[in-house]
XYZ file of C-alpha atoms in Angstrom:
251
model
C -0.088 0.017 -0.099
C 1.380 3.423 -1.154
C 0.479 6.626 0.890
C 1.137 10.036 -0.362
C 1.356 12.329 2.700
C 1.260 16.069 2.817
C 2.242 17.652 6.288
C 1.297 21.214 6.884
C 1.496 23.345 9.992
C -1.294 25.275 11.662
C -1.046 27.896 8.901
C -1.313 25.432 6.280
C 2.497 25.625 5.194
C 4.119 22.521 3.981
C 6.598 20.870 6.550
C 9.483 19.436 4.706
C 11.957 18.316 7.382
C 10.376 15.194 8.836
C 12.020 11.700 8.809
C 10.711 8.234 8.703
C 10.696 8.000 12.509
C 8.227 10.796 12.791
C 5.475 8.708 11.014
C 3.400 5.936 12.311
C 0.895 3.993 10.073
C -2.088 2.128 11.407
C -4.516 -0.170 9.566
C -7.572 -1.248 11.444
C -5.932 0.034 14.565
C -2.899 -2.091 14.206
C 0.227 -0.286 13.608
C 2.171 -1.521 10.289
C 5.778 -1.470 9.710
C 6.856 1.034 7.199
C 8.598 -0.667 4.386
C 9.900 2.459 2.494
C 9.915 6.121 2.998
C 10.860 8.950 0.443
C 10.865 12.705 0.802
C 12.323 15.602 -1.029
C 11.990 16.882 -4.461
C 10.099 13.947 -6.581
C 9.822 14.151 -10.311
C 6.230 14.691 -11.211
C 3.946 13.685 -14.163
C 0.955 16.065 -14.142
C -1.810 17.101 -16.508
C -3.118 20.491 -16.782
C -6.763 19.961 -17.270
C -8.110 23.131 -18.569
C -11.750 24.315 -19.021
C -12.534 25.872 -22.330
C -16.248 26.164 -22.221
C -18.268 29.306 -22.860
C -18.524 30.160 -19.161
C -14.727 30.570 -19.116
C -14.745 33.078 -22.087
C -13.858 36.171 -19.847
C -11.208 34.107 -17.937
C -9.324 32.536 -20.690
C -6.425 34.729 -20.645
C -5.892 34.132 -16.919
C -6.290 30.408 -17.318
C -3.593 30.419 -20.125
C -1.225 32.680 -17.842
C -1.755 30.436 -14.751
C -0.958 27.503 -17.007
C 2.265 29.052 -18.165
C 3.362 30.069 -14.756
C 3.022 26.444 -13.392
C 4.774 24.800 -16.491
C 7.688 27.334 -15.890
C 8.180 26.158 -12.525
C 8.844 22.571 -13.920
C 12.180 20.882 -12.879
C 14.248 18.302 -14.881
C 12.422 14.913 -14.873
C 8.959 16.440 -14.710
C 6.509 15.738 -17.642
C 3.377 17.614 -18.360
C 0.331 17.040 -20.496
C -2.273 19.525 -21.592
C -6.156 18.401 -21.847
C -8.660 20.911 -22.912
C -12.412 20.285 -22.251
C -15.614 21.659 -22.900
C -18.598 19.149 -22.827
C -18.553 15.367 -22.552
C -18.031 15.235 -26.390
C -15.098 17.725 -26.217
C -12.308 16.515 -24.063
C -9.121 16.385 -25.870
C -5.447 15.817 -25.260
C -3.711 18.783 -26.935
C -0.267 17.607 -25.692
C 0.837 14.284 -24.614
C 3.167 13.929 -21.705
C 6.667 15.735 -22.328
C 9.443 17.372 -20.631
C 9.601 19.738 -23.499
C 8.412 23.107 -22.080
C 8.238 24.893 -25.341
C 5.806 22.271 -26.584
C 3.532 22.646 -23.477
C 3.722 26.292 -23.783
C 2.670 26.403 -27.513
C -0.282 23.950 -26.698
C -1.431 26.610 -23.905
C -1.166 29.395 -26.546
C -3.400 27.320 -28.958
C -6.467 26.926 -26.360
C -9.745 28.495 -27.569
C -13.183 28.861 -26.253
C -16.119 26.677 -27.514
C -19.761 26.743 -26.682
C -21.343 23.985 -24.596
C -22.065 22.777 -21.018
C -19.070 22.198 -18.751
C -18.143 18.567 -18.143
C -15.662 18.841 -15.235
C -16.027 15.356 -13.750
C -15.802 13.727 -16.984
C -12.604 15.545 -17.897
C -10.901 14.705 -14.705
C -11.963 11.142 -15.101
C -10.315 11.107 -18.433
C -7.126 12.856 -17.228
C -6.927 10.543 -14.316
C -7.004 7.484 -16.758
C -4.389 9.107 -19.077
C -2.088 9.610 -16.041
C -2.606 6.020 -14.831
C -2.179 4.609 -18.204
C 1.094 6.468 -18.885
C 2.518 5.651 -15.763
C 2.010 1.899 -16.378
C 4.173 2.164 -19.328
C 7.030 3.457 -17.395
C 9.883 1.620 -15.471
C 7.947 0.532 -12.195
C 11.150 1.283 -10.212
C 11.100 4.989 -11.522
C 8.379 6.157 -9.340
C 7.153 9.664 -10.120
C 4.305 11.438 -8.265
C 0.988 11.702 -10.178
C -1.145 14.804 -10.250
C -3.669 16.871 -12.066
C -4.044 20.509 -11.936
C -7.530 21.612 -12.817
C -8.181 25.213 -14.004
C -11.915 25.767 -14.337
C -14.819 27.983 -12.933
C -15.901 24.878 -11.148
C -19.529 24.704 -12.914
C -20.310 21.116 -13.909
C -23.229 20.688 -16.242
C -22.671 17.842 -18.516
C -20.942 15.120 -16.964
C -21.744 11.459 -17.688
C -19.685 9.993 -14.693
C -20.496 10.936 -11.110
C -18.444 11.818 -8.353
C -18.557 8.521 -6.675
C -17.243 6.781 -9.809
C -14.637 9.573 -10.219
C -13.368 9.135 -6.588
C -13.059 5.315 -7.020
C -10.871 5.825 -10.116
C -8.791 8.560 -8.288
C -8.148 6.206 -5.473
C -7.041 3.406 -7.702
C -4.745 5.555 -9.722
C -3.209 7.283 -6.955
C -3.559 10.760 -8.502
C -3.591 13.902 -6.423
C -5.669 17.139 -7.780
C -4.930 20.752 -7.295
C -7.617 23.119 -8.301
C -7.447 26.698 -9.539
C -11.011 27.859 -9.394
C -11.919 31.207 -11.294
C -15.347 31.536 -9.507
C -15.430 35.431 -8.867
C -17.933 35.706 -12.012
C -20.457 33.176 -10.774
C -23.431 34.137 -8.915
C -23.478 34.299 -5.291
C -27.370 34.034 -5.172
C -28.637 30.711 -3.858
C -32.216 29.196 -2.932
C -33.694 28.663 0.399
C -31.977 25.186 0.404
C -29.648 25.087 -2.486
C -26.214 26.614 -2.513
C -25.418 29.562 -5.171
C -23.652 28.486 -8.322
C -20.490 30.124 -6.733
C -20.947 27.999 -3.617
C -21.586 24.673 -5.450
C -18.552 25.296 -7.851
C -16.203 25.912 -4.966
C -17.387 22.888 -3.085
C -17.054 20.600 -5.879
C -13.320 21.921 -6.432
C -12.470 21.673 -2.730
C -13.729 18.084 -2.612
C -11.608 16.961 -5.699
C -8.538 18.299 -3.889
C -9.354 17.231 -0.366
C -10.248 13.677 -1.242
C -6.991 13.164 -3.121
C -4.670 15.057 -0.745
C -4.201 17.946 -2.956
C -5.168 21.697 -2.277
C -7.741 24.051 -3.762
C -7.033 27.890 -4.797
C -9.577 30.601 -5.581
C -7.561 33.538 -6.896
C -9.252 36.806 -6.846
C -6.853 38.589 -9.195
C -4.104 37.659 -11.725
C -1.522 38.912 -9.243
C -2.048 35.846 -6.975
C -0.978 33.312 -9.734
C 2.548 33.718 -9.289
C 2.412 32.833 -5.522
C -0.159 29.863 -6.229
C 2.104 28.515 -9.096
C 4.968 28.428 -6.496
C 2.908 26.920 -3.962
C 1.664 24.123 -6.086
C 5.180 23.367 -7.430
C 6.440 23.198 -3.551
C 3.304 21.123 -2.630
C 4.001 18.632 -5.401
C 7.538 18.112 -4.125
C 7.764 18.592 -0.493
C 5.494 15.397 0.153
C 6.153 12.144 1.676
C 5.575 8.518 0.023
C 5.375 5.761 2.540
C 4.728 2.170 1.636
C 3.810 -0.750 3.794
C 2.593 -4.514 3.567
C -0.466 -5.112 5.324
C -0.313 -7.439 8.294
C -4.091 -8.477 7.714
C -3.805 -10.783 4.648
C -7.349 -11.620 4.671
C -8.525 -8.235 3.207
């Protein structure tokens, strides 16, 4: 069993100086022996999953800029893929995994808006499958962190898959999700029982991040993107990978 662990202090800042002896792993209340422990900068394979639906028309320049800032933080050994999405029928890989920043940046420059209802869950589902499939083609001893960075306004209107199906896949694929939500243009008005469009969108993006050990960001201005990109770059690498063999062999 592999565990990706992010440790933060009370101010939600990453803690990067821990050792194996600082961790204990329990399964069914039984302490397990930690078989391997890795920390430090781990090369990462991540996909930028970018919303190109009509609701993002006014945000596209910010989205492209955010993507470029993140890509420019890449370290040697990192590989990036670009997936653009609109509705369920328009989810496409515009750049396969590559370590070539120029190719990735060119793919970002070629993004464009199309009309259609947004399919966030389906896009994340496809992206997770792509990351998992790509990792299976690699040397199993060359372990890399797997992540998705979702950039969207968070409004899902057209997905075929549901959240339960998505989270089952994410657990199997061991993919972490970081979300950047441009939700400032969404309505804050809700009903007596229902959340506002803005509240629903942010709740979905927070769940995607929290369920996978990632983090959600909701920038209020373009000026925040540099800080967010550096934060995501640090988060991706200042984590710990612990593995153990369960003592209970009946499950």
